[in-house]
Amino acid sequence: MPESEISKALTARAGDHWCALPLPRVRRVIHALALHPLPGASTEIAGLAEVDGEPLVVLSLERLIGAPPGPAAEFPVTLLVEAGPEHEREIVGLAADEAGDIIRVDEAAIVGPSRGFVRGETRRDGGIVRMLDPSHLGKEDG
Amino acid sequence: MSTAPSGRRATTAWLILRRRGGLFGIRHRALAELTGSRRLELTGGESVVADELLGLAVGLESRPFPRCLNRFFPETVFGLAVWQDRPVILLEAGAPPPECLRTASDSSEKADDGDEIR
């Protein structure tokens, strides 16, 4: 019997949903950045920011996954993640309401239809964690 | 779609302007005429409207707009940069400017100071 594939992921809350991002794709977790408007962008883009002298496009994780509003964010964060296909990774920011723990995920326990950026769900501590796939960020089904 | 080579510090001068809260950069050589109002005529025949002209910037280091995010911002831009600690959208010479720059300002528009969203 083949062993389950275990991966590590960082959890984060967006609105009322807990999500998890594959740890190899997470570059940094920083306190929520000051955002500036990007006129003409869709609502998924929360704004533009500056990090260490570099420009950064920041997306709203809550809007990306369609999460309902949740508890007020006491410690909002911006997650710097590597998005896009494997051979063409680009750094983007994801605005989240809070960062959680690093968890171990049994790939065999991820269920539900993959919808691009949301690749499925798994159960953790009595709740549901939505597994995200940054390689599909921005695709039509993601 | 972004076209900027990454990490190149050019000697291009960019006119920095604010429009609807965002900062935009237009290549100085792309300007045909500054009319003295907030309307700028570009060499390609387009005109853009600014809420405020902020200054001229030289030596901006451009970065490409992330291709994976084109679906969320389908405008053609040269890239992104930082000017005075603020992110700037650099416009592509010869390409139609973003819609927000092409729309004429009218009396019903609120003044937008372009400061942080949060």
mmCIF file with all atom_site columns, C-alpha atoms in Angstrom, chain A residues 39-136:
data_model
loop_
_atom_site.group_PDB
_atom_site.id
_atom_site.type_symbol
_atom_site.label_atom_id
_atom_site.label_alt_id
_atom_site.label_comp_id
_atom_site.label_asym_id
_atom_site.label_entity_id
_atom_site.label_seq_id
_atom_site.pdbx_PDB_ins_code
_atom_site.Cartn_x
_atom_site.Cartn_y
_atom_site.Cartn_z
_atom_site.occupancy
_atom_site.B_iso_or_equiv
_atom_site.pdbx_formal_charge
_atom_site.auth_seq_id
_atom_site.auth_comp_id
_atom_site.auth_asym_id
_atom_site.auth_atom_id
_atom_site.pdbx_PDB_model_num
ATOM 1  C CA . PRO A 1 39  ? -7.836  52.122 -10.995 1.00 0.00 ? 39  PRO A CA 1
ATOM 2  C CA . GLY A 1 40  ? -9.528  49.852 -13.480 1.00 0.00 ? 40  GLY A CA 1
ATOM 3  C CA . ALA A 1 41  ? -8.595  46.626 -11.738 1.00 0.00 ? 41  ALA A CA 1
ATOM 4  C CA . SER A 1 42  ? -11.177 44.001 -10.850 1.00 0.00 ? 42  SER A CA 1
ATOM 5  C CA . THR A 1 43  ? -12.285 43.712 -7.239  1.00 0.00 ? 43  THR A CA 1
ATOM 6  C CA . GLU A 1 44  ? -9.950  40.773 -6.605  1.00 0.00 ? 44  GLU A CA 1
ATOM 7  C CA . ILE A 1 45  ? -7.052  43.219 -6.639  1.00 0.00 ? 45  ILE A CA 1
ATOM 8  C CA . ALA A 1 46  ? -6.963  45.003 -3.297  1.00 0.00 ? 46  ALA A CA 1
ATOM 9  C CA . GLY A 1 47  ? -4.337  47.465 -4.468  1.00 0.00 ? 47  GLY A CA 1
ATOM 10 C CA . LEU A 1 48  ? -0.644  48.127 -4.984  1.00 0.00 ? 48  LEU A CA 1
ATOM 11 C CA . ALA A 1 49  ? 1.981   48.236 -2.262  1.00 0.00 ? 49  ALA A CA 1
ATOM 12 C CA . GLU A 1 50  ? 5.684   48.847 -1.798  1.00 0.00 ? 50  GLU A CA 1
ATOM 13 C CA . VAL A 1 51  ? 7.886   46.259 -0.090  1.00 0.00 ? 51  VAL A CA 1
ATOM 14 C CA . ASP A 1 52  ? 11.605  46.897 0.386   1.00 0.00 ? 52  ASP A CA 1
ATOM 15 C CA . GLY A 1 53  ? 11.579  49.333 -2.513  1.00 0.00 ? 53  GLY A CA 1
ATOM 16 C CA . GLU A 1 54  ? 9.764   46.953 -4.846  1.00 0.00 ? 54  GLU A CA 1
ATOM 17 C CA . PRO A 1 55  ? 6.226   47.330 -6.203  1.00 0.00 ? 55  PRO A CA 1
ATOM 18 C CA . LEU A 1 56  ? 3.764   44.599 -5.312  1.00 0.00 ? 56  LEU A CA 1
ATOM 19 C CA . VAL A 1 57  ? 0.282   43.757 -6.538  1.00 0.00 ? 57  VAL A CA 1
ATOM 20 C CA . VAL A 1 58  ? -1.873  42.661 -3.609  1.00 0.00 ? 58  VAL A CA 1
ATOM 21 C CA . LEU A 1 59  ? -5.007  40.586 -4.029  1.00 0.00 ? 59  LEU A CA 1
ATOM 22 C CA . SER A 1 60  ? -7.835  40.117 -1.569  1.00 0.00 ? 60  SER A CA 1
ATOM 23 C CA . LEU A 1 61  ? -7.825  36.484 -0.541  1.00 0.00 ? 61  LEU A CA 1
ATOM 24 C CA . GLU A 1 62  ? -11.387 36.877 0.683   1.00 0.00 ? 62  GLU A CA 1
ATOM 25 C CA . ARG A 1 63  ? -12.601 37.997 -2.744  1.00 0.00 ? 63  ARG A CA 1
ATOM 26 C CA . LEU A 1 64  ? -10.479 35.460 -4.607  1.00 0.00 ? 64  LEU A CA 1
ATOM 27 C CA . ILE A 1 65  ? -12.150 32.548 -2.880  1.00 0.00 ? 65  ILE A CA 1
ATOM 28 C CA . GLY A 1 66  ? -15.571 34.167 -2.417  1.00 0.00 ? 66  GLY A CA 1
ATOM 29 C CA . ALA A 1 67  ? -15.473 33.924 1.356   1.00 0.00 ? 67  ALA A CA 1
ATOM 30 C CA . PRO A 1 68  ? -18.261 35.508 3.412   1.00 0.00 ? 68  PRO A CA 1
ATOM 31 C CA . PRO A 1 69  ? -17.199 38.170 5.899   1.00 0.00 ? 69  PRO A CA 1
ATOM 32 C CA . GLY A 1 70  ? -15.790 36.823 9.132   1.00 0.00 ? 70  GLY A CA 1
ATOM 33 C CA . PRO A 1 71  ? -14.655 38.183 12.487  1.00 0.00 ? 71  PRO A CA 1
ATOM 34 C CA . ALA A 1 72  ? -12.849 41.496 12.473  1.00 0.00 ? 72  ALA A CA 1
ATOM 35 C CA . ALA A 1 73  ? -9.182  41.128 11.608  1.00 0.00 ? 73  ALA A CA 1
ATOM 36 C CA . GLU A 1 74  ? -7.055  41.854 14.664  1.00 0.00 ? 74  GLU A CA 1
ATOM 37 C CA . PHE A 1 75  ? -3.741  41.083 13.006  1.00 0.00 ? 75  PHE A CA 1
ATOM 38 C CA . PRO A 1 76  ? -4.226  41.333 9.233   1.00 0.00 ? 76  PRO A CA 1
ATOM 39 C CA . VAL A 1 77  ? -1.334  40.127 7.142   1.00 0.00 ? 77  VAL A CA 1
ATOM 40 C CA . THR A 1 78  ? -0.024  40.180 3.618   1.00 0.00 ? 78  THR A CA 1
ATOM 41 C CA . LEU A 1 79  ? 1.317   36.869 2.378   1.00 0.00 ? 79  LEU A CA 1
ATOM 42 C CA . LEU A 1 80  ? 3.998   37.117 -0.287  1.00 0.00 ? 80  LEU A CA 1
ATOM 43 C CA . VAL A 1 81  ? 3.556   34.050 -2.466  1.00 0.00 ? 81  VAL A CA 1
ATOM 44 C CA . GLU A 1 82  ? 4.996   32.697 -5.668  1.00 0.00 ? 82  GLU A CA 1
ATOM 45 C CA . ALA A 1 83  ? 2.090   32.526 -8.093  1.00 0.00 ? 83  ALA A CA 1
ATOM 46 C CA . GLY A 1 84  ? 1.729   31.201 -11.608 1.00 0.00 ? 84  GLY A CA 1
ATOM 47 C CA . PRO A 1 85  ? 3.069   28.107 -13.356 1.00 0.00 ? 85  PRO A CA 1
ATOM 48 C CA . GLU A 1 86  ? 6.165   26.332 -12.124 1.00 0.00 ? 86  GLU A CA 1
ATOM 49 C CA . HIS A 1 87  ? 8.483   27.735 -14.808 1.00 0.00 ? 87  HIS A CA 1
ATOM 50 C CA . GLU A 1 88  ? 7.133   31.273 -14.528 1.00 0.00 ? 88  GLU A CA 1
ATOM 51 C CA . ARG A 1 89  ? 6.627   32.065 -10.873 1.00 0.00 ? 89  ARG A CA 1
ATOM 52 C CA . GLU A 1 90  ? 5.846   35.667 -9.947  1.00 0.00 ? 90  GLU A CA 1
ATOM 53 C CA . ILE A 1 91  ? 5.625   37.277 -6.532  1.00 0.00 ? 91  ILE A CA 1
ATOM 54 C CA . VAL A 1 92  ? 2.197   38.574 -5.572  1.00 0.00 ? 92  VAL A CA 1
ATOM 55 C CA . GLY A 1 93  ? 0.663   39.622 -2.284  1.00 0.00 ? 93  GLY A CA 1
ATOM 56 C CA . LEU A 1 94  ? -2.406  38.039 -0.741  1.00 0.00 ? 94  LEU A CA 1
ATOM 57 C CA . ALA A 1 95  ? -4.206  40.108 1.865   1.00 0.00 ? 95  ALA A CA 1
ATOM 58 C CA . ALA A 1 96  ? -5.580  37.889 4.641   1.00 0.00 ? 96  ALA A CA 1
ATOM 59 C CA . ASP A 1 97  ? -7.275  38.535 7.962   1.00 0.00 ? 97  ASP A CA 1
ATOM 60 C CA . GLU A 1 98  ? -4.794  36.496 9.941   1.00 0.00 ? 98  GLU A CA 1
ATOM 61 C CA . ALA A 1 99  ? -2.037  33.975 9.495   1.00 0.00 ? 99  ALA A CA 1
ATOM 62 C CA . GLY A 1 100 ? -2.359  30.588 11.151  1.00 0.00 ? 100 GLY A CA 1
ATOM 63 C CA . ASP A 1 101 ? -0.083  27.640 11.705  1.00 0.00 ? 101 ASP A CA 1
ATOM 64 C CA . ILE A 1 102 ? 2.072   25.514 9.500   1.00 0.00 ? 102 ILE A CA 1
ATOM 65 C CA . ILE A 1 103 ? 0.242   22.243 9.101   1.00 0.00 ? 103 ILE A CA 1
ATOM 66 C CA . ARG A 1 104 ? 0.952   18.861 7.611   1.00 0.00 ? 104 ARG A CA 1
ATOM 67 C CA . VAL A 1 105 ? -1.501  17.909 4.915   1.00 0.00 ? 105 VAL A CA 1
ATOM 68 C CA . ASP A 1 106 ? -2.291  14.413 3.752   1.00 0.00 ? 106 ASP A CA 1
ATOM 69 C CA . GLU A 1 107 ? -2.802  14.836 0.019   1.00 0.00 ? 107 GLU A CA 1
ATOM 70 C CA . ALA A 1 108 ? -5.117  11.831 -0.013  1.00 0.00 ? 108 ALA A CA 1
ATOM 71 C CA . ALA A 1 109 ? -7.405  13.615 2.444   1.00 0.00 ? 109 ALA A CA 1
ATOM 72 C CA . ILE A 1 110 ? -8.030  16.566 0.120   1.00 0.00 ? 110 ILE A CA 1
ATOM 73 C CA . VAL A 1 111 ? -11.515 16.195 -1.287  1.00 0.00 ? 111 VAL A CA 1
ATOM 74 C CA . GLY A 1 112 ? -13.962 18.104 -3.408  1.00 0.00 ? 112 GLY A CA 1
ATOM 75 C CA . PRO A 1 113 ? -13.800 19.348 -6.975  1.00 0.00 ? 113 PRO A CA 1
ATOM 76 C CA . SER A 1 114 ? -10.745 21.327 -7.922  1.00 0.00 ? 114 SER A CA 1
ATOM 77 C CA . ARG A 1 115 ? -11.690 24.805 -9.055  1.00 0.00 ? 115 ARG A CA 1
ATOM 78 C CA . GLY A 1 116 ? -8.300  26.048 -10.133 1.00 0.00 ? 116 GLY A CA 1
ATOM 79 C CA . PHE A 1 117 ? -7.012  28.250 -7.320  1.00 0.00 ? 117 PHE A CA 1
ATOM 80 C CA . VAL A 1 118 ? -9.102  26.305 -4.774  1.00 0.00 ? 118 VAL A CA 1
ATOM 81 C CA . ARG A 1 119 ? -7.969  22.746 -5.300  1.00 0.00 ? 119 ARG A CA 1
ATOM 82 C CA . GLY A 1 120 ? -10.110 21.119 -2.630  1.00 0.00 ? 120 GLY A CA 1
ATOM 83 C CA . GLU A 1 121 ? -10.829 20.907 1.069   1.00 0.00 ? 121 GLU A CA 1
ATOM 84 C CA . THR A 1 122 ? -9.566  18.998 4.020   1.00 0.00 ? 122 THR A CA 1
ATOM 85 C CA . ARG A 1 123 ? -10.713 18.732 7.601   1.00 0.00 ? 123 ARG A CA 1
ATOM 86 C CA . ARG A 1 124 ? -8.684  20.083 10.467  1.00 0.00 ? 124 ARG A CA 1
ATOM 87 C CA . ASP A 1 125 ? -9.527  20.621 14.134  1.00 0.00 ? 125 ASP A CA 1
ATOM 88 C CA . GLY A 1 126 ? -13.209 20.089 13.431  1.00 0.00 ? 126 GLY A CA 1
ATOM 89 C CA . GLY A 1 127 ? -13.357 22.628 10.668  1.00 0.00 ? 127 GLY A CA 1
ATOM 90 C CA . ILE A 1 128 ? -12.777 22.853 6.933   1.00 0.00 ? 128 ILE A CA 1
ATOM 91 C CA . VAL A 1 129 ? -9.581  24.191 5.421   1.00 0.00 ? 129 VAL A CA 1
ATOM 92 C CA . ARG A 1 130 ? -9.603  25.122 1.767   1.00 0.00 ? 130 ARG A CA 1
ATOM 93 C CA . MET A 1 131 ? -6.433  24.067 -0.017  1.00 0.00 ? 131 MET A CA 1
ATOM 94 C CA . LEU A 1 132 ? -5.175  26.704 -2.421  1.00 0.00 ? 132 LEU A CA 1
ATOM 95 C CA . ASP A 1 133 ? -2.957  26.269 -5.452  1.00 0.00 ? 133 ASP A CA 1
ATOM 96 C CA . PRO A 1 134 ? -1.062  29.462 -6.379  1.00 0.00 ? 134 PRO A CA 1
ATOM 97 C CA . SER A 1 135 ? 0.054   27.909 -9.654  1.00 0.00 ? 135 SER A CA 1
ATOM 98 C CA . HIS A 1 136 ? -3.543  28.352 -10.861 1.00 0.00 ? 136 HIS A CA 1
#
